[in-house]
Amino acid sequence: MIPNLQFYSIYLSNHFKIKSQIAAYFLDLNEDQTNSFLYESGLTVNHIEFIKTIKIDLIQAFYQSVESLFGLMSGLENLDSNRNIPDYLINAKIGDLHNFISSFEKFDFCYEYLSNKDTEINGKTYSKVEVIFYFITLVISDFPNTNLNQILDEKNVKGIAHILFSIANAFNREAHNSIKHGLRCMLIDKLNISVNIPDSDNSEPLEIPEDFTNFAGQKDVLLYYTKGPKGDNVATVVCVPINIKHILYLENSLNLLMANMMDQRDIVFGKEKPDTFQCSIFDYDDLIKNKFDSNSNFKSIRFGSPQ
C-alpha cells in the first residue's frame, strides 16, 4: 500500500500543465515555423498532419485530466483518516466517476457542493471548497498573517463552481474512448462537410458554428465512431465542434485547481514546512470576462507572510 503522504509528495500535479503548454507552443507557430521544426527534427510528416495530431493529443489530455481532477475530488472530499487515496482511486468504478462528473453539469449543484459546510473537524465545520481546494485552511494557525476572506469570498467559490461546471460540460466520454481505444476519430477543419447516413444513399451536411473559431481562424470538428443505440452494434458517426482555445483555457484552470489540491497536502503532511507559499484564487467576474483567453492571468494568495 502506498501511504497518502508519499502519494501527495510524488504526485505529478504539473503533468497536464506541461502537456497543454507544449500543445499551445506548437499551435502558436505559423506554417513556416512548424515546417522548420519538422525538418530539423527529422519528422517526415506534413504540417497539417502534425498540427491535427497536436490538437488530438491536447483533447485527449484534457479528457484524461478531467477524469483525474474529479477522481481526486471524490477521494479527497472525505476526511476519513483511514481512507488510503491510492487504494480508493484504483478501486473506484469508472461508471461512478462519470456519474460524479455528470452531476457537475449544473451550475447550481457545483455552487452548493462547494459552499455547503458539511465537514466537521474538532467541533468546527468546513465547506468542501476548503477541504478539497484549500486544505491549508484547516491548519491555518501554522501560517499567520494570511487573510482568509479572499478564499471564502463568494466570488472565489462561484469562480471555482464556474470552472467545474464548464469542465464537466466539455467532457465527452465517448469522444475520450474513441481516441484512446483504437484512435476511432479524426479532426475535420473544413467549414462544410458531409457524412453518409447509414442505410441511405444520401448525405447530411454539417456546419461548424461560427463561434468555434480557433487559431488563425481555423474551425475544428472532432469526428468519431461509436456504437449506435443500445443493442445496435453498427458504427455511428458523431461530430463534435471543438474550440481549441477554450480547451486550453479550461486546462489551464483545471491545472491550477489540481495544484491547489495536491501541493497544499504535500505541504501540510510533508516534513519540511515552507515559510511562505501561494495558491490560486478564481474571481468569478474575471473568469466570465476572459473565458476564451487561454493566457488569462489568474490571481493568487500568499500564505505565511505579509501580502
mmCIF file of C-alpha atoms in Angstrom:
data_model
loop_
_atom_site.group_PDB
_atom_site.id
_atom_site.type_symbol
_atom_site.label_atom_id
_atom_site.label_comp_id
_atom_site.label_asym_id
_atom_site.label_seq_id
_atom_site.Cartn_x
_atom_site.Cartn_y
_atom_site.Cartn_z
ATOM 1 C CA MET A 1 0.000 0.000 0.000
ATOM 2 C CA ILE A 2 1.308 3.459 -0.900
ATOM 3 C CA PRO A 3 0.899 5.838 2.097
ATOM 4 C CA ASN A 4 -1.047 9.030 1.453
ATOM 5 C CA LEU A 5 1.957 11.145 2.470
ATOM 6 C CA GLN A 6 4.112 9.554 -0.204
ATOM 7 C CA PHE A 7 1.325 9.835 -2.766
ATOM 8 C CA TYR A 8 0.995 13.591 -2.154
ATOM 9 C CA SER A 9 4.750 14.144 -2.408
ATOM 10 C CA ILE A 10 5.320 12.221 -5.661
ATOM 11 C CA TYR A 11 2.092 13.087 -7.492
ATOM 12 C CA LEU A 12 2.802 14.778 -10.850
ATOM 13 C CA SER A 13 0.490 17.737 -10.313
ATOM 14 C CA ASN A 14 2.022 19.552 -13.312
ATOM 15 C CA HIS A 15 1.645 16.622 -15.728
ATOM 16 C CA PHE A 16 -1.268 18.045 -17.703
ATOM 17 C CA LYS A 17 0.030 21.598 -17.418
ATOM 18 C CA ILE A 18 3.204 20.566 -19.228
ATOM 19 C CA LYS A 19 1.268 18.734 -21.954
ATOM 20 C CA SER A 20 -1.082 21.671 -22.580
ATOM 21 C CA GLN A 21 1.751 24.215 -22.678
ATOM 22 C CA ILE A 22 3.644 22.099 -25.203
ATOM 23 C CA ALA A 23 0.495 21.956 -27.349
ATOM 24 C CA ALA A 24 -0.042 25.710 -27.030
ATOM 25 C CA TYR A 25 3.544 26.364 -28.110
ATOM 26 C CA PHE A 26 3.183 24.414 -31.357
ATOM 27 C CA LEU A 27 -0.294 25.766 -32.108
ATOM 28 C CA ASP A 28 1.065 29.299 -31.910
ATOM 29 C CA LEU A 29 3.672 28.613 -34.612
ATOM 30 C CA ASN A 30 2.966 29.591 -38.195
ATOM 31 C CA GLU A 31 3.320 27.087 -41.028
ATOM 32 C CA ASP A 32 6.908 28.047 -41.874
ATOM 33 C CA GLN A 33 7.998 27.746 -38.247
ATOM 34 C CA THR A 34 6.311 24.363 -37.920
ATOM 35 C CA ASN A 35 7.888 23.087 -41.130
ATOM 36 C CA SER A 36 11.288 24.267 -39.895
ATOM 37 C CA PHE A 37 10.808 22.325 -36.657
ATOM 38 C CA LEU A 38 9.713 19.194 -38.549
ATOM 39 C CA TYR A 39 12.737 19.428 -40.835
ATOM 40 C CA GLU A 40 15.227 19.950 -38.002
ATOM 41 C CA SER A 41 13.648 17.109 -36.003
ATOM 42 C CA GLY A 42 13.707 14.703 -38.923
ATOM 43 C CA LEU A 43 9.956 14.131 -38.771
ATOM 44 C CA THR A 44 8.733 13.189 -42.241
ATOM 45 C CA VAL A 45 5.145 14.358 -41.809
ATOM 46 C CA ASN A 46 3.367 17.310 -43.312
ATOM 47 C CA HIS A 47 2.327 20.428 -41.445
ATOM 48 C CA ILE A 48 -1.412 19.635 -41.395
ATOM 49 C CA GLU A 49 -0.989 16.107 -40.060
ATOM 50 C CA PHE A 50 1.360 17.354 -37.334
ATOM 51 C CA ILE A 51 -0.999 20.097 -36.127
ATOM 52 C CA LYS A 52 -4.009 17.760 -36.124
ATOM 53 C CA THR A 53 -2.019 15.290 -34.036
ATOM 54 C CA ILE A 54 -1.120 18.049 -31.555
ATOM 55 C CA LYS A 55 -4.787 19.014 -31.275
ATOM 56 C CA ILE A 56 -5.965 15.421 -30.837
ATOM 57 C CA ASP A 57 -3.327 14.893 -28.145
ATOM 58 C CA LEU A 58 -4.455 18.083 -26.391
ATOM 59 C CA ILE A 59 -8.101 16.996 -26.486
ATOM 60 C CA GLN A 60 -7.208 13.558 -25.156
ATOM 61 C CA ALA A 61 -5.034 15.047 -22.394
ATOM 62 C CA PHE A 62 -7.906 17.348 -21.423
ATOM 63 C CA TYR A 63 -10.392 14.474 -21.153
ATOM 64 C CA GLN A 64 -7.897 12.495 -19.089
ATOM 65 C CA SER A 65 -7.208 15.470 -16.830
ATOM 66 C CA VAL A 66 -10.953 15.874 -16.204
ATOM 67 C CA GLU A 67 -11.164 12.273 -15.011
ATOM 68 C CA SER A 68 -8.072 12.833 -12.851
ATOM 69 C CA LEU A 69 -9.415 16.036 -11.286
ATOM 70 C CA PHE A 70 -12.836 14.673 -10.384
ATOM 71 C CA GLY A 71 -11.361 11.351 -9.288
ATOM 72 C CA LEU A 72 -9.144 13.190 -6.804
ATOM 73 C CA MET A 73 -12.047 15.374 -5.690
ATOM 74 C CA SER A 74 -14.204 12.348 -4.884
ATOM 75 C CA GLY A 75 -11.319 10.815 -2.951
ATOM 76 C CA LEU A 76 -10.349 13.938 -1.035
ATOM 77 C CA GLU A 77 -13.821 15.237 -0.153
ATOM 78 C CA ASN A 78 -13.955 12.759 2.730
ATOM 79 C CA LEU A 79 -11.567 13.434 5.607
ATOM 80 C CA ASP A 80 -11.743 9.871 6.894
ATOM 81 C CA SER A 81 -8.246 9.281 8.267
ATOM 82 C CA ASN A 82 -8.487 5.607 7.336
ATOM 83 C CA ARG A 83 -9.021 6.301 3.638
ATOM 84 C CA ASN A 84 -5.995 5.475 1.525
ATOM 85 C CA ILE A 85 -6.237 7.681 -1.557
ATOM 86 C CA PRO A 86 -4.226 5.478 -3.979
ATOM 87 C CA ASP A 87 -6.323 2.446 -2.983
ATOM 88 C CA TYR A 88 -9.508 4.489 -3.354
ATOM 89 C CA LEU A 89 -8.540 5.657 -6.841
ATOM 90 C CA ILE A 90 -7.645 2.224 -8.220
ATOM 91 C CA ASN A 91 -10.796 0.611 -6.801
ATOM 92 C CA ALA A 92 -13.196 3.354 -7.909
ATOM 93 C CA LYS A 93 -15.565 2.279 -10.682
ATOM 94 C CA ILE A 94 -15.312 4.292 -13.887
ATOM 95 C CA GLY A 95 -19.113 4.435 -14.170
ATOM 96 C CA ASP A 96 -19.350 6.033 -10.730
ATOM 97 C CA LEU A 97 -16.688 8.558 -11.697
ATOM 98 C CA HIS A 98 -18.535 9.536 -14.876
ATOM 99 C CA ASN A 99 -21.777 9.907 -12.911
ATOM 100 C CA PHE A 100 -19.895 12.135 -10.452
ATOM 101 C CA ILE A 101 -18.630 14.278 -13.334
ATOM 102 C CA SER A 102 -22.124 14.483 -14.854
ATOM 103 C CA SER A 103 -23.552 15.849 -11.597
ATOM 104 C CA PHE A 104 -21.407 18.966 -12.092
ATOM 105 C CA GLU A 105 -23.068 19.785 -15.418
ATOM 106 C CA LYS A 106 -25.454 22.044 -13.483
ATOM 107 C CA PHE A 107 -24.001 25.236 -12.031
ATOM 108 C CA ASP A 108 -26.322 25.291 -9.018
ATOM 109 C CA PHE A 109 -25.089 21.865 -7.969
ATOM 110 C CA CYS A 110 -21.466 22.985 -8.331
ATOM 111 C CA TYR A 111 -22.004 26.022 -6.123
ATOM 112 C CA GLU A 112 -23.962 24.154 -3.449
ATOM 113 C CA TYR A 113 -21.436 21.303 -3.428
ATOM 114 C CA LEU A 114 -18.585 23.722 -2.751
ATOM 115 C CA SER A 115 -20.273 26.102 -0.317
ATOM 116 C CA ASN A 116 -22.166 23.747 1.999
ATOM 117 C CA LYS A 117 -20.396 23.448 5.361
ATOM 118 C CA ASP A 118 -20.874 19.720 5.909
ATOM 119 C CA THR A 119 -17.466 18.623 7.199
ATOM 120 C CA GLU A 120 -16.761 18.841 10.935
ATOM 121 C CA ILE A 121 -13.289 18.815 12.467
ATOM 122 C CA ASN A 122 -12.750 19.366 16.200
ATOM 123 C CA GLY A 123 -16.142 20.999 16.554
ATOM 124 C CA LYS A 124 -15.685 23.368 13.601
ATOM 125 C CA THR A 125 -17.440 22.981 10.252
ATOM 126 C CA TYR A 126 -15.775 23.440 6.885
ATOM 127 C CA SER A 127 -17.053 23.664 3.321
ATOM 128 C CA LYS A 128 -15.837 21.395 0.534
ATOM 129 C CA VAL A 129 -14.128 24.314 -1.172
ATOM 130 C CA GLU A 130 -11.892 24.488 1.914
ATOM 131 C CA VAL A 131 -11.475 20.740 2.386
ATOM 132 C CA ILE A 132 -10.705 19.986 -1.281
ATOM 133 C CA PHE A 133 -9.048 23.074 -2.752
ATOM 134 C CA TYR A 134 -7.772 24.982 0.299
ATOM 135 C CA PHE A 135 -6.800 22.218 2.673
ATOM 136 C CA ILE A 136 -4.239 24.555 4.200
ATOM 137 C CA THR A 137 -7.082 26.483 5.874
ATOM 138 C CA LEU A 138 -7.638 23.533 8.203
ATOM 139 C CA VAL A 139 -4.223 24.186 9.758
ATOM 140 C CA ILE A 140 -4.126 27.914 9.192
ATOM 141 C CA SER A 141 -2.612 28.526 12.615
ATOM 142 C CA ASP A 142 0.681 27.349 11.148
ATOM 143 C CA PHE A 143 0.553 30.167 8.585
ATOM 144 C CA PRO A 144 -0.114 33.518 10.285
ATOM 145 C CA ASN A 145 -0.581 36.830 8.506
ATOM 146 C CA THR A 146 -2.979 35.315 5.991
ATOM 147 C CA ASN A 147 -6.379 36.794 5.208
ATOM 148 C CA LEU A 148 -8.897 34.037 4.510
ATOM 149 C CA ASN A 149 -11.545 36.394 3.197
ATOM 150 C CA GLN A 150 -10.304 36.000 -0.375
ATOM 151 C CA ILE A 151 -10.631 32.218 -0.198
ATOM 152 C CA LEU A 152 -14.106 32.193 1.315
ATOM 153 C CA ASP A 153 -15.320 35.153 -0.731
ATOM 154 C CA GLU A 154 -18.399 34.302 -2.783
ATOM 155 C CA LYS A 155 -16.646 35.399 -5.989
ATOM 156 C CA ASN A 156 -13.979 32.739 -5.465
ATOM 157 C CA VAL A 157 -16.476 29.991 -4.651
ATOM 158 C CA LYS A 158 -18.567 30.954 -7.682
ATOM 159 C CA GLY A 159 -15.417 31.100 -9.785
ATOM 160 C CA ILE A 160 -14.436 27.536 -8.912
ATOM 161 C CA ALA A 161 -18.041 26.431 -9.414
ATOM 162 C CA HIS A 162 -17.965 28.012 -12.878
ATOM 163 C CA ILE A 163 -14.741 26.199 -13.765
ATOM 164 C CA LEU A 164 -16.067 22.814 -12.596
ATOM 165 C CA PHE A 165 -19.345 23.438 -14.430
ATOM 166 C CA SER A 166 -17.516 24.343 -17.662
ATOM 167 C CA ILE A 167 -15.120 21.400 -17.405
ATOM 168 C CA ALA A 168 -17.887 18.881 -16.755
ATOM 169 C CA ASN A 169 -19.878 20.132 -19.749
ATOM 170 C CA ALA A 170 -16.823 19.999 -22.019
ATOM 171 C CA PHE A 171 -16.045 16.397 -21.053
ATOM 172 C CA ASN A 172 -17.160 13.799 -23.627
ATOM 173 C CA ARG A 173 -16.788 10.200 -22.512
ATOM 174 C CA GLU A 174 -17.477 8.676 -25.928
ATOM 175 C CA ALA A 175 -15.039 11.001 -27.681
ATOM 176 C CA HIS A 176 -12.476 10.204 -24.988
ATOM 177 C CA ASN A 177 -12.896 6.464 -25.604
ATOM 178 C CA SER A 178 -12.744 6.923 -29.379
ATOM 179 C CA ILE A 179 -9.280 8.437 -29.077
ATOM 180 C CA LYS A 180 -7.740 6.061 -26.548
ATOM 181 C CA HIS A 181 -9.332 2.857 -27.895
ATOM 182 C CA GLY A 182 -8.151 2.378 -31.463
ATOM 183 C CA LEU A 183 -7.999 6.041 -32.487
ATOM 184 C CA ARG A 184 -11.533 5.894 -33.881
ATOM 185 C CA CYS A 185 -11.566 9.577 -34.666
ATOM 186 C CA MET A 186 -10.316 12.338 -36.908
ATOM 187 C CA LEU A 187 -10.259 16.123 -36.996
ATOM 188 C CA ILE A 188 -12.107 17.868 -39.801
ATOM 189 C CA ASP A 189 -11.292 21.501 -40.430
ATOM 190 C CA LYS A 190 -13.475 22.307 -43.420
ATOM 191 C CA LEU A 191 -16.395 24.656 -42.975
ATOM 192 C CA ASN A 192 -18.815 22.339 -44.721
ATOM 193 C CA ILE A 193 -18.563 18.565 -44.645
ATOM 194 C CA SER A 194 -20.937 15.731 -45.359
ATOM 195 C CA VAL A 195 -21.414 12.447 -43.535
ATOM 196 C CA ASN A 196 -23.141 9.458 -45.098
ATOM 197 C CA ILE A 197 -26.396 8.485 -43.463
ATOM 198 C CA PRO A 198 -26.476 4.740 -42.593
ATOM 199 C CA ASP A 199 -28.694 2.608 -44.864
ATOM 200 C CA SER A 200 -29.148 5.522 -47.240
ATOM 201 C CA ASP A 201 -27.609 6.928 -50.400
ATOM 202 C CA ASN A 202 -27.985 10.428 -49.041
ATOM 203 C CA SER A 203 -25.535 12.528 -47.088
ATOM 204 C CA GLU A 204 -26.180 15.071 -44.379
ATOM 205 C CA PRO A 205 -24.313 18.411 -44.434
ATOM 206 C CA LEU A 206 -22.654 19.521 -41.215
ATOM 207 C CA GLU A 207 -21.834 23.115 -40.477
ATOM 208 C CA ILE A 208 -19.358 24.243 -37.862
ATOM 209 C CA PRO A 209 -20.804 27.057 -35.722
ATOM 210 C CA GLU A 210 -19.159 30.422 -36.239
ATOM 211 C CA ASP A 211 -18.214 30.772 -32.567
ATOM 212 C CA PHE A 212 -15.918 27.747 -32.752
ATOM 213 C CA THR A 213 -13.034 29.671 -34.270
ATOM 214 C CA ASN A 214 -9.559 28.640 -33.217
ATOM 215 C CA PHE A 215 -6.023 29.674 -34.071
ATOM 216 C CA ALA A 216 -5.637 31.537 -37.367
ATOM 217 C CA GLY A 217 -9.384 31.345 -37.972
ATOM 218 C CA GLN A 218 -9.396 27.551 -38.172
ATOM 219 C CA LYS A 219 -12.504 25.597 -37.281
ATOM 220 C CA ASP A 220 -12.299 22.081 -35.892
ATOM 221 C CA VAL A 221 -14.772 19.253 -35.604
ATOM 222 C CA LEU A 222 -13.899 16.007 -33.870
ATOM 223 C CA LEU A 223 -15.470 13.195 -35.862
ATOM 224 C CA TYR A 224 -15.550 9.850 -34.094
ATOM 225 C CA TYR A 225 -17.164 6.439 -34.417
ATOM 226 C CA THR A 226 -19.181 4.854 -31.649
ATOM 227 C CA LYS A 227 -21.921 2.280 -31.193
ATOM 228 C CA GLY A 228 -25.472 3.215 -32.069
ATOM 229 C CA PRO A 229 -28.437 2.984 -29.703
ATOM 230 C CA LYS A 230 -28.358 0.247 -27.075
ATOM 231 C CA GLY A 231 -28.323 -3.138 -28.768
ATOM 232 C CA ASP A 232 -27.141 -1.683 -32.083
ATOM 233 C CA ASN A 233 -23.605 -2.814 -32.942
ATOM 234 C CA VAL A 234 -23.428 -0.735 -36.132
ATOM 235 C CA ALA A 235 -20.866 2.069 -36.008
ATOM 236 C CA THR A 236 -22.417 5.523 -35.764
ATOM 237 C CA VAL A 237 -20.662 8.746 -36.766
ATOM 238 C CA VAL A 238 -20.738 11.581 -34.236
ATOM 239 C CA CYS A 239 -19.368 15.064 -34.873
ATOM 240 C CA VAL A 240 -18.473 17.428 -32.019
ATOM 241 C CA PRO A 241 -17.342 21.033 -32.618
ATOM 242 C CA ILE A 242 -14.109 21.658 -30.709
ATOM 243 C CA ASN A 243 -12.852 25.059 -29.618
ATOM 244 C CA ILE A 244 -9.134 24.540 -29.058
ATOM 245 C CA LYS A 245 -8.674 27.930 -27.385
ATOM 246 C CA HIS A 246 -11.403 27.122 -24.902
ATOM 247 C CA ILE A 247 -9.887 23.693 -24.204
ATOM 248 C CA LEU A 248 -6.576 25.397 -23.394
ATOM 249 C CA TYR A 249 -8.347 27.841 -21.106
ATOM 250 C CA LEU A 250 -10.178 25.073 -19.250
ATOM 251 C CA GLU A 251 -6.987 23.023 -18.992
ATOM 252 C CA ASN A 252 -5.168 25.992 -17.507
ATOM 253 C CA SER A 253 -7.925 26.478 -14.929
ATOM 254 C CA LEU A 254 -8.013 22.755 -14.142
ATOM 255 C CA ASN A 255 -4.248 22.632 -13.632
ATOM 256 C CA LEU A 256 -4.419 25.418 -11.050
ATOM 257 C CA LEU A 257 -7.156 23.576 -9.148
ATOM 258 C CA MET A 258 -5.086 20.397 -9.275
ATOM 259 C CA ALA A 259 -2.082 22.239 -7.868
ATOM 260 C CA ASN A 260 -4.200 23.717 -5.079
ATOM 261 C CA MET A 261 -5.356 20.236 -4.069
ATOM 262 C CA MET A 262 -2.089 18.336 -4.173
ATOM 263 C CA ASP A 263 0.582 20.937 -3.363
ATOM 264 C CA GLN A 264 -1.172 22.052 -0.176
ATOM 265 C CA ARG A 265 -1.459 18.471 1.082
ATOM 266 C CA ASP A 266 2.193 17.913 0.361
ATOM 267 C CA ILE A 267 2.975 20.987 2.465
ATOM 268 C CA VAL A 268 0.629 20.068 5.324
ATOM 269 C CA PHE A 269 1.791 16.460 5.628
ATOM 270 C CA GLY A 270 5.381 16.926 4.460
ATOM 271 C CA LYS A 271 8.294 17.103 6.832
ATOM 272 C CA GLU A 272 9.523 20.473 5.607
ATOM 273 C CA LYS A 273 7.281 23.489 6.178
ATOM 274 C CA PRO A 274 7.977 26.451 3.871
ATOM 275 C CA ASP A 275 7.951 29.919 5.345
ATOM 276 C CA THR A 276 5.602 31.038 2.619
ATOM 277 C CA PHE A 277 3.769 29.706 -0.410
ATOM 278 C CA GLN A 278 0.929 30.781 -2.646
ATOM 279 C CA CYS A 279 -2.163 29.216 -4.186
ATOM 280 C CA SER A 280 -4.666 30.297 -6.818
ATOM 281 C CA ILE A 281 -7.986 32.043 -6.343
ATOM 282 C CA PHE A 282 -10.615 32.480 -9.028
ATOM 283 C CA ASP A 283 -12.651 35.658 -9.343
ATOM 284 C CA TYR A 284 -15.969 34.785 -10.979
ATOM 285 C CA ASP A 285 -16.325 38.129 -12.745
ATOM 286 C CA ASP A 286 -12.844 37.833 -14.261
ATOM 287 C CA LEU A 287 -13.499 34.255 -15.406
ATOM 288 C CA ILE A 288 -16.688 35.232 -17.210
ATOM 289 C CA LYS A 289 -14.926 38.180 -18.838
ATOM 290 C CA ASN A 290 -11.903 36.161 -20.049
ATOM 291 C CA LYS A 291 -13.430 32.728 -20.625
ATOM 292 C CA PHE A 292 -11.908 32.264 -24.073
ATOM 293 C CA ASP A 293 -8.482 33.630 -23.191
ATOM 294 C CA SER A 294 -6.128 30.719 -22.564
ATOM 295 C CA ASN A 295 -3.484 33.194 -21.357
ATOM 296 C CA SER A 296 -5.626 34.618 -18.557
ATOM 297 C CA ASN A 297 -3.624 35.691 -15.535
ATOM 298 C CA PHE A 298 -5.273 34.082 -12.523
ATOM 299 C CA LYS A 299 -4.884 35.687 -9.125
ATOM 300 C CA SER A 300 -3.051 34.124 -6.218
ATOM 301 C CA ILE A 301 -2.970 34.497 -2.461
ATOM 302 C CA ARG A 302 0.214 34.233 -0.426
ATOM 303 C CA PHE A 303 0.333 32.322 2.859
ATOM 304 C CA GLY A 304 2.690 32.913 5.748
ATOM 305 C CA SER A 305 3.984 36.407 5.045
ATOM 306 C CA PRO A 306 2.562 39.955 4.738
ATOM 307 C CA GLN A 307 0.927 40.494 1.346
#
